[in-house]
PDB file of C-alpha atoms and ligand atoms in Angstrom:
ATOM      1  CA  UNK I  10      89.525  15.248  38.660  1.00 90.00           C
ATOM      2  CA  UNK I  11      90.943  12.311  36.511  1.00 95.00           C
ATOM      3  CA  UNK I  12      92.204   8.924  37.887  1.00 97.00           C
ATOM      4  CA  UNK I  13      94.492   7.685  34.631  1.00 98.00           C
ATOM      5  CA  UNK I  14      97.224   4.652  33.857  1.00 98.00           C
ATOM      6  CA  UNK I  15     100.255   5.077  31.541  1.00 98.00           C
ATOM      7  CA  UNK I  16     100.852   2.377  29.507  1.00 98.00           C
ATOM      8  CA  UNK I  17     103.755   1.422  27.520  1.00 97.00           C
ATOM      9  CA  UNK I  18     107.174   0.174  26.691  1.00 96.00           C
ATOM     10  CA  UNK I  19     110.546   1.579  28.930  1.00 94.00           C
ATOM     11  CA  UNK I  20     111.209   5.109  27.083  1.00 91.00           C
ATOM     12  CA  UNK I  21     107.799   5.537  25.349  1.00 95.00           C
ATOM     13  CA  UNK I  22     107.434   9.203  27.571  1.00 94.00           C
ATOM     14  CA  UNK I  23     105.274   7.794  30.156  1.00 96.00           C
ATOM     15  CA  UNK I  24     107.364   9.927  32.734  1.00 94.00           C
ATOM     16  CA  UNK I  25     107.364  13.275  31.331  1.00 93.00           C
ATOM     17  CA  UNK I  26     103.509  12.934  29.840  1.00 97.00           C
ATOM     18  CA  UNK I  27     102.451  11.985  33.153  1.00 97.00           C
ATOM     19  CA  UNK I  28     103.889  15.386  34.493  1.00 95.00           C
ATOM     20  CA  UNK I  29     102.603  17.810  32.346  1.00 96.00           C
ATOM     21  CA  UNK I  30      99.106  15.348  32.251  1.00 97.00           C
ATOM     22  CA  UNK I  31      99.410  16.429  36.099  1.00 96.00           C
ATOM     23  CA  UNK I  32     100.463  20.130  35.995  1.00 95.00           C
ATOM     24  CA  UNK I  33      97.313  20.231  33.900  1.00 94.00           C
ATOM     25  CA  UNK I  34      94.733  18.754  35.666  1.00 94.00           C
ATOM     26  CA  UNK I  35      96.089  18.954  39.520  1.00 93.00           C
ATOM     27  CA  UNK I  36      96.113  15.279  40.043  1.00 96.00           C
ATOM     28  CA  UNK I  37      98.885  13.825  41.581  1.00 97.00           C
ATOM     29  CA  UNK I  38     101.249  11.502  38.991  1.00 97.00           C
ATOM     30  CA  UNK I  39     102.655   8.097  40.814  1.00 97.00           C
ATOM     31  CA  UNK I  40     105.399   6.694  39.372  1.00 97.00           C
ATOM     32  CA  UNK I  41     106.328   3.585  40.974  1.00 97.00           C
ATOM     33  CA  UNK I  42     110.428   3.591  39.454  1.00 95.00           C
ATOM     34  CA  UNK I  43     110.738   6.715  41.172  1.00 93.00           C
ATOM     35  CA  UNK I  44     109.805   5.689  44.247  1.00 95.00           C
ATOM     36  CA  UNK I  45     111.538   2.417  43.833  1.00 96.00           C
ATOM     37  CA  UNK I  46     114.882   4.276  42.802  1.00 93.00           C
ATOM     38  CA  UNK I  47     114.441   6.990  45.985  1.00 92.00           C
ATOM     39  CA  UNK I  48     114.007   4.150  48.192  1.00 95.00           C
ATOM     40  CA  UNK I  49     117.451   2.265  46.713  1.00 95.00           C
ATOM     41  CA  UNK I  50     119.073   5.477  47.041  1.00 92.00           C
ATOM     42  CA  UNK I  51     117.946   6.100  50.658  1.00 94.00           C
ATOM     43  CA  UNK I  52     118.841   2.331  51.339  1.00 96.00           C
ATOM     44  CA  UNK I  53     115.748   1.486  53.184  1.00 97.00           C
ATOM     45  CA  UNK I  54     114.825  -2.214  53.073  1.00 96.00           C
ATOM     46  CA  UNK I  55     112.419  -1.250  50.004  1.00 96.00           C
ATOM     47  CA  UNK I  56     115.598  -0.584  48.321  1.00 96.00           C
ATOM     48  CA  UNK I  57     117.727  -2.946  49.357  1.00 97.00           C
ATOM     49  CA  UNK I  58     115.051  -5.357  47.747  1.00 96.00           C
ATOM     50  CA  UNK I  59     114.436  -3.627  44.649  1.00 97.00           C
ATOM     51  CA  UNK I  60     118.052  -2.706  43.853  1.00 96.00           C
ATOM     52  CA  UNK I  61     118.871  -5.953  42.246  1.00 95.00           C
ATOM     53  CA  UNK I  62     115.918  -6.379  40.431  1.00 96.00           C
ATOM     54  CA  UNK I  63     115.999  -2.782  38.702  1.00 95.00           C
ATOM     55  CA  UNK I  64     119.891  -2.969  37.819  1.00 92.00           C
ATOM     56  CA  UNK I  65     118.932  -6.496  35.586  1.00 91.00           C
ATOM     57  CA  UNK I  66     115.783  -4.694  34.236  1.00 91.00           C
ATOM     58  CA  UNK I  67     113.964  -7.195  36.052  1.00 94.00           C
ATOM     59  CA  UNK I  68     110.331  -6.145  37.520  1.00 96.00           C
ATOM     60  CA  UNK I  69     110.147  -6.153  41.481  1.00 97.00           C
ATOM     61  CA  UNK I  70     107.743  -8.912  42.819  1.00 98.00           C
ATOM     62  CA  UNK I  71     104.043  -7.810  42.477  1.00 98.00           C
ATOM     63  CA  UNK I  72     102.940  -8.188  45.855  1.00 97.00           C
ATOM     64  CA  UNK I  73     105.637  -5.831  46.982  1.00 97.00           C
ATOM     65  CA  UNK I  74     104.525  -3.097  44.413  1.00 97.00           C
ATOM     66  CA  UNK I  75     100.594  -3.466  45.928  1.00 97.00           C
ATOM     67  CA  UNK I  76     101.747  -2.936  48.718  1.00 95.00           C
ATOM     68  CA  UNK I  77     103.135   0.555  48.167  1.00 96.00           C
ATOM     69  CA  UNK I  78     100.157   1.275  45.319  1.00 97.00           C
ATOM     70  CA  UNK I  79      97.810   0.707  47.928  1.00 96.00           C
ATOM     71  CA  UNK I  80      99.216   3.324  50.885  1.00 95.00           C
ATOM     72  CA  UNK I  81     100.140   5.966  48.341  1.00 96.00           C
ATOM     73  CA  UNK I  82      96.608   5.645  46.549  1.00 96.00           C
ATOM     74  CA  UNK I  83      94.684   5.996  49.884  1.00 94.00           C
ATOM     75  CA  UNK I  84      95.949   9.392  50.485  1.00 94.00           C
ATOM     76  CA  UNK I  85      94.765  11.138  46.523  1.00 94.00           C
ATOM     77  CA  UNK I  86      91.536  11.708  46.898  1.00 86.00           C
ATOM     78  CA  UNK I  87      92.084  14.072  44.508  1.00 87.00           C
ATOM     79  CA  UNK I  88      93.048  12.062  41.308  1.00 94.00           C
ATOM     80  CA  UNK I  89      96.098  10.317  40.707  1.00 98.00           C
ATOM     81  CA  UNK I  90      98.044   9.389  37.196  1.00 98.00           C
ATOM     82  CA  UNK I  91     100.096   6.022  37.608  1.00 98.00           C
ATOM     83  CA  UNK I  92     103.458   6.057  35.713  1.00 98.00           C
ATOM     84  CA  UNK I  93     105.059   2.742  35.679  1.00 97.00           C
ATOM     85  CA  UNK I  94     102.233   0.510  37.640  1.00 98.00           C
ATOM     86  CA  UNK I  95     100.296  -2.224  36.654  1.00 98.00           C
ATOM     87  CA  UNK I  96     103.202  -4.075  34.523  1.00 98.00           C
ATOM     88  CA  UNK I  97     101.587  -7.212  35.013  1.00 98.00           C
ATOM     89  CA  UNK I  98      98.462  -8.920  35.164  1.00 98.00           C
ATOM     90  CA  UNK I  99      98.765  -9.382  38.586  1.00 98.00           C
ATOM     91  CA  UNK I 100      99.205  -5.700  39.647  1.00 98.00           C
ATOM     92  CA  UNK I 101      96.485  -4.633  37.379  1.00 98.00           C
ATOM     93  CA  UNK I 102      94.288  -7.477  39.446  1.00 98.00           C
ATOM     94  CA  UNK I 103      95.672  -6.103  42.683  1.00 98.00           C
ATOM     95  CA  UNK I 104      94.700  -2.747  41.779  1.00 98.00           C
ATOM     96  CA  UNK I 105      91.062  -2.854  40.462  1.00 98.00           C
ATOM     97  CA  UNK I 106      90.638  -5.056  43.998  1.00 98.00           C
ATOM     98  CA  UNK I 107      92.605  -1.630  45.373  1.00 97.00           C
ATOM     99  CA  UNK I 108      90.104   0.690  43.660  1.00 97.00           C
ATOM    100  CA  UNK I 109      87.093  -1.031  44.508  1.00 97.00           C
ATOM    101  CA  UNK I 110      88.335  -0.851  48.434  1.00 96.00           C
ATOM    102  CA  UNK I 111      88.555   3.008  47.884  1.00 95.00           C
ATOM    103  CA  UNK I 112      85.009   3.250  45.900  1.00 95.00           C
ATOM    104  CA  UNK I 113      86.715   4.616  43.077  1.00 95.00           C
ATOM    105  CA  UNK I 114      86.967   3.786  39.432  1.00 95.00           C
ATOM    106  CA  UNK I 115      89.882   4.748  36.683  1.00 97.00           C
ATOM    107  CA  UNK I 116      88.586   7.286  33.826  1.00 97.00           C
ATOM    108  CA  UNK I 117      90.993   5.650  31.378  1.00 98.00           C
ATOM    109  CA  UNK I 118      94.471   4.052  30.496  1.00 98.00           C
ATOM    110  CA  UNK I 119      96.699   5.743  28.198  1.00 98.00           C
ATOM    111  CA  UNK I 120      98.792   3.658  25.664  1.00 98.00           C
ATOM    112  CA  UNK I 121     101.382   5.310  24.395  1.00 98.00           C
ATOM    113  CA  UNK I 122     102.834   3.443  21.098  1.00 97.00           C
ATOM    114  CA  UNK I 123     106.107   4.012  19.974  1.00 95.00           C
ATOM    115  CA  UNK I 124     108.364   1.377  17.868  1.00 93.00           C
ATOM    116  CA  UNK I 125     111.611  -0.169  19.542  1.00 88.00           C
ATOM    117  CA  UNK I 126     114.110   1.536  17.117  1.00 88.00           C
ATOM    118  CA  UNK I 127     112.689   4.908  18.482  1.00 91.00           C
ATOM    119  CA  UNK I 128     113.023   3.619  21.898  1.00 91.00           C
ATOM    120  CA  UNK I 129     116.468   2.244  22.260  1.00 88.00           C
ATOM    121  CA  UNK I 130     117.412   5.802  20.806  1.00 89.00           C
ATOM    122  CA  UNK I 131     115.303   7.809  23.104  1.00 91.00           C
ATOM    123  CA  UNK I 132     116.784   5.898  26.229  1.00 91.00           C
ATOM    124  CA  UNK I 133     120.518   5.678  25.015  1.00 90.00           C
ATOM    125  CA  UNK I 134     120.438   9.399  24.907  1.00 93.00           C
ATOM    126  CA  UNK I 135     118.302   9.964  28.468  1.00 93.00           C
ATOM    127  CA  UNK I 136     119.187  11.506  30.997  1.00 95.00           C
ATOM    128  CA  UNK I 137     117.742  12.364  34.450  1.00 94.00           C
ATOM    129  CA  UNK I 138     118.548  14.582  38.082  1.00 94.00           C
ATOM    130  CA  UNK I 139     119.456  12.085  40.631  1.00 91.00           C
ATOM    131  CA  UNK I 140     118.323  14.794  43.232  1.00 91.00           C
ATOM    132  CA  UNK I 141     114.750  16.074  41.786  1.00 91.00           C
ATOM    133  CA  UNK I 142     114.268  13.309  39.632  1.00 90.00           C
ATOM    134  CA  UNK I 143     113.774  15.503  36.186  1.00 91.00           C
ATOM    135  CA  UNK I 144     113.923  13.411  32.609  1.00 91.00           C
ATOM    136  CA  UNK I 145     115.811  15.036  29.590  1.00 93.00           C
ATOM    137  CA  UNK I 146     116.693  13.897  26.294  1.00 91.00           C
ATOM    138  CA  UNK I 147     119.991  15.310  25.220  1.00 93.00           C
ATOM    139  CA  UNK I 148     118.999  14.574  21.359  1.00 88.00           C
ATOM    140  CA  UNK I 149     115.167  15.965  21.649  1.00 84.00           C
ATOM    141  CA  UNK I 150     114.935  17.667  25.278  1.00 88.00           C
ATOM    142  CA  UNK I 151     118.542  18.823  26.402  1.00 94.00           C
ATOM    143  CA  UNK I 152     119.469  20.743  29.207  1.00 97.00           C
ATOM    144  CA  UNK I 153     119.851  24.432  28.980  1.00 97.00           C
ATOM    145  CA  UNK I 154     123.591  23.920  30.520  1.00 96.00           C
ATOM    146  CA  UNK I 155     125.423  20.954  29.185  1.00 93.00           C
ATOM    147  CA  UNK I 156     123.885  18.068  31.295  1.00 94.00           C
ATOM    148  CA  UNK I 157     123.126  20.791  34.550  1.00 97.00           C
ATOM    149  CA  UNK I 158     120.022  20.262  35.554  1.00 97.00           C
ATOM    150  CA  UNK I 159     117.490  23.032  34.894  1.00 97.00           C
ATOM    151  CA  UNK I 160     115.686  22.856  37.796  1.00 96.00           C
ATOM    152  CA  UNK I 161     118.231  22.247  40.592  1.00 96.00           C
ATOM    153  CA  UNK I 162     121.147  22.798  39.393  1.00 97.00           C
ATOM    154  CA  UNK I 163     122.297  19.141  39.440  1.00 97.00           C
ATOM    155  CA  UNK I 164     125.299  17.170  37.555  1.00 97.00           C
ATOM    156  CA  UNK I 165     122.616  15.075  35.189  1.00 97.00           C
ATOM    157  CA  UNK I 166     123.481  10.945  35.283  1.00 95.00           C
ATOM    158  CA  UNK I 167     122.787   8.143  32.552  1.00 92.00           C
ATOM    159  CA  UNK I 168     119.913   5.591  34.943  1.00 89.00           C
ATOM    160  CA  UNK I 169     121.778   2.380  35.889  1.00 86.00           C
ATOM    161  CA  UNK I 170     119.237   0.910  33.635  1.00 90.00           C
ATOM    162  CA  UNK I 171     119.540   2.783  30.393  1.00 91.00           C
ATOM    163  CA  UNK I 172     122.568   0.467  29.841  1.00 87.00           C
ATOM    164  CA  UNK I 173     122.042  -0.760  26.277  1.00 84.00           C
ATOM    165  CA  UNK I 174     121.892  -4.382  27.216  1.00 85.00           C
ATOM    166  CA  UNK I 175     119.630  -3.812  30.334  1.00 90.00           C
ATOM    167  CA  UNK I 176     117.230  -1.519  28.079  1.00 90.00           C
ATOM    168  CA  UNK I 177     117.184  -5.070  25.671  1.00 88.00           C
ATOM    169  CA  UNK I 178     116.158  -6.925  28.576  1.00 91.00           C
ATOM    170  CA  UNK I 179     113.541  -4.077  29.981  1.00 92.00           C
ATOM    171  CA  UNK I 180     111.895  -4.146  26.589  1.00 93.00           C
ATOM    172  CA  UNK I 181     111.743  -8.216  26.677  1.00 93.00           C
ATOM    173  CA  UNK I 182     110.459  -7.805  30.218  1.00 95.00           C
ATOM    174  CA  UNK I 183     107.804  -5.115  28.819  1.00 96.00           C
ATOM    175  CA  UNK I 184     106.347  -7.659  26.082  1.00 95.00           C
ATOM    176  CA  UNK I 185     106.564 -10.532  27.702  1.00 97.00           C
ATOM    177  CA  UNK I 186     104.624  -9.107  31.108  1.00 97.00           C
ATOM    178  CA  UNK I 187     103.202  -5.498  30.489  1.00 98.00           C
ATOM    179  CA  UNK I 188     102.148  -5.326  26.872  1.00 97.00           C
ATOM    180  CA  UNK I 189      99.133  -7.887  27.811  1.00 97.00           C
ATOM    181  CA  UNK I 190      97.769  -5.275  29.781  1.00 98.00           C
ATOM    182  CA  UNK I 191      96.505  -3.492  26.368  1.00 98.00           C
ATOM    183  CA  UNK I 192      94.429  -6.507  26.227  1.00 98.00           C
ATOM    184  CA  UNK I 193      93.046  -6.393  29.699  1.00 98.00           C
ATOM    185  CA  UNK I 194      91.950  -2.473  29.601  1.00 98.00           C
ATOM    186  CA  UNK I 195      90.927  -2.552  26.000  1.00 98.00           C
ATOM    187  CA  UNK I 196      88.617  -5.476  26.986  1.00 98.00           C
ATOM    188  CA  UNK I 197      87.369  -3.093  29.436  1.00 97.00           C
ATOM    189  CA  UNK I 198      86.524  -0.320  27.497  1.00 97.00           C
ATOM    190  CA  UNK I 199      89.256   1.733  29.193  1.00 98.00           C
ATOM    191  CA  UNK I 200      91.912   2.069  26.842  1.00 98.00           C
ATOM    192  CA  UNK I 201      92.983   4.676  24.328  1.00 97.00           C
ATOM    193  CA  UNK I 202      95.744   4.687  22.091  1.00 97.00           C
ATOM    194  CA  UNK I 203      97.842   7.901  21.585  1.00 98.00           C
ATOM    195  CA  UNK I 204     100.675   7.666  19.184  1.00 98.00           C
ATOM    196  CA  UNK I 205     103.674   8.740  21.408  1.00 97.00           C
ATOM    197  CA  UNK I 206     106.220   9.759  18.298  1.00 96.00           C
ATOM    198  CA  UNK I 207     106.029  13.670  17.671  1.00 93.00           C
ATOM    199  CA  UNK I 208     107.367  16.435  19.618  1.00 92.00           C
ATOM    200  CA  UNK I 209     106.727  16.723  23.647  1.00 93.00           C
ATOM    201  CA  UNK I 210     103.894  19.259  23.445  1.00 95.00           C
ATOM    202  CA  UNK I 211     102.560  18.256  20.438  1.00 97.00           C
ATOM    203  CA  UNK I 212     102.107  14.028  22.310  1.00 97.00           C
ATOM    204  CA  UNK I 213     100.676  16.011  25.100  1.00 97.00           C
ATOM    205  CA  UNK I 214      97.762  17.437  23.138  1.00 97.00           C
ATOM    206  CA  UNK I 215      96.731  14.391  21.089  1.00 98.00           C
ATOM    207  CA  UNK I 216      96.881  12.937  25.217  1.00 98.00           C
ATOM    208  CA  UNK I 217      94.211  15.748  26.286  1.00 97.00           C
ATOM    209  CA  UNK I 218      92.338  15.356  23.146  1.00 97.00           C
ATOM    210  CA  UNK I 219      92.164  11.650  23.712  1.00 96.00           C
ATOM    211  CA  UNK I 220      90.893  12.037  26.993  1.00 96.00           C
ATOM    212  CA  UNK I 221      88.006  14.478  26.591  1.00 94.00           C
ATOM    213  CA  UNK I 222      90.286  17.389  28.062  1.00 92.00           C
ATOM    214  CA  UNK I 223      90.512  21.077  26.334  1.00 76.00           C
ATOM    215  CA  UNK I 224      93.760  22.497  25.938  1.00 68.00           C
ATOM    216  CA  UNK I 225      94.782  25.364  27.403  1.00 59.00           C
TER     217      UNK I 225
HETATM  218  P1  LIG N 304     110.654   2.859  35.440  1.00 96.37           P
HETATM  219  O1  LIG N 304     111.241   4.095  36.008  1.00 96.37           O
HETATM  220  O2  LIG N 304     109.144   2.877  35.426  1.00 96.37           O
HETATM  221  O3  LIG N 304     111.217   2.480  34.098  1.00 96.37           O
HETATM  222  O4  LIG N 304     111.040   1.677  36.454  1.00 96.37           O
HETATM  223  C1  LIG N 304     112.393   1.308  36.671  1.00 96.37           C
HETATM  224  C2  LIG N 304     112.471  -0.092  37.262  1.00 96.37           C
HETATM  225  O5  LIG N 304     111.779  -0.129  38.521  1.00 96.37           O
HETATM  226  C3  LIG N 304     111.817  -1.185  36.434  1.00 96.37           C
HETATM  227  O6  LIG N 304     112.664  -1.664  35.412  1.00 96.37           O
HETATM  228  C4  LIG N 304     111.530  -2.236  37.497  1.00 96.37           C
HETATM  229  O7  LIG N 304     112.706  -2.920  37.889  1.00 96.37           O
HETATM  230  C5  LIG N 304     111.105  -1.370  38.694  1.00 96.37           C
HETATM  231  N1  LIG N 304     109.635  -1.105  38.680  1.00 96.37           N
HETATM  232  C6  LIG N 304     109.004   0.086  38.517  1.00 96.37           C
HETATM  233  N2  LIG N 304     107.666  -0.056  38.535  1.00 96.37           N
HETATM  234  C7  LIG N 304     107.432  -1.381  38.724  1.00 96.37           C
HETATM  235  C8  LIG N 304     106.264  -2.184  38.812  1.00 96.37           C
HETATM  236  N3  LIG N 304     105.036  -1.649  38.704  1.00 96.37           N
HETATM  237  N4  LIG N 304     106.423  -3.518  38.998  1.00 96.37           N
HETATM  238  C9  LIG N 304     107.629  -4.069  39.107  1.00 96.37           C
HETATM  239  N5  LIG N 304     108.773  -3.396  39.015  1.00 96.37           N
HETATM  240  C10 LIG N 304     108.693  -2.059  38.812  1.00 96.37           C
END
């Protein structure tokens, strides 16, 4: 059972190294934009919060984001790998108080480094299933039907975010609030750095090879 963060900037492959970190191990991956942008798109007053926040590439207040770390947490006893949560000092605050509560402790927090010129690429060029949420890449991960997606079948869409002067912002955000985290875990003894350029499988190895895992 593992209990892992994802660290790093907007488009760094958080997302789709969280899901095959999950198909691998069993645990459960949380990502907190998914939920956000389910919640928008269900228009529950979760969403009608968040929506304005996410379209500026803002970060949704922190005690809202507890809030929802906190009840889906309590119900993975079974390991969980958090996609997108802590981005702030804050959070990660919130959530060691979080952990504590549920006698549990995190095994480690990935940090995934890739430059900026890599990532405005990799996000002008994403695109994702607005029914089962699935990430492609039409440069390095493309459909196998022209923007169909593989898994349901659905017309893919460009995020309302991935617009190139919201991903400048996201990435400002990202330094300016999440990249202290490093900091925070490494000072912990909790972080390990994985170099997130390469192809999909080949980031997912170094990933189980950082963290003690064999590879199947
Ligand atoms: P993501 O899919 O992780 O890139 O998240 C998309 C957007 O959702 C972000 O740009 C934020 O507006 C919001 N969001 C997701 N996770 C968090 C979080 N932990 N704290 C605050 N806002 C978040």
């Amino acid at each position: 059972m593992i209990r892992v963060i994802f660290l790093g900037p907007p488009g760094a492959g958080k997302g789709t190294q969280a899901d095959i970190l999950a198909r691998h191990t069993g645990a459960t991956k949380v990502a907190t934009g998914d939920i956000l942008r389910e919640a928008v798109a269900r228009r529950t007053e979760l969403g009608k919060i968040a929506e304005g926040y996410m379209k500026r590439g803002e970060l949704v207040p922190d005690d809202i984001m507890l809030g929802i770390v906190e009840e889906t947490l309590k119900e993975l006893p079974d390991g969980f790998i958090l996609d997108g949560f802590p981005r702030t000092l804050p959070q990660a605050q919130g959530l060691d108080q979080v952990l504590e509560k549920l006698g549990v402790h995190l095994d480690a927090v990935v940090s995934l480094v890739v430059p900026d010129e890599e990532i405005v690429r990799r996000l002008s060029a994403r695109r994702v299933c607005p029914k089962c949420q699935a990430t492609y890449n039409l440069l390095t991960q493309p459909p196998k039907e022209d923007e169909i997606c593989d898994q349901c079948g659905t017309p893919l869409v460009r995020r309302p975010d991935d617009e190139p002067q919201t991903i400048r912002r996201r990435l400002e955000v990202y330094r300016a609030q999440t990249e202290p985290l490093i900091g925070y875990y490494r000072g912990k003894g909790l972080l390990v750095e994985v170099d997130g350029v390469g192809p999909t499988d080949e980031v997912a190895r170094r990933i189980r090879a950082a963290l003690g895992l064999r590879s199947r």
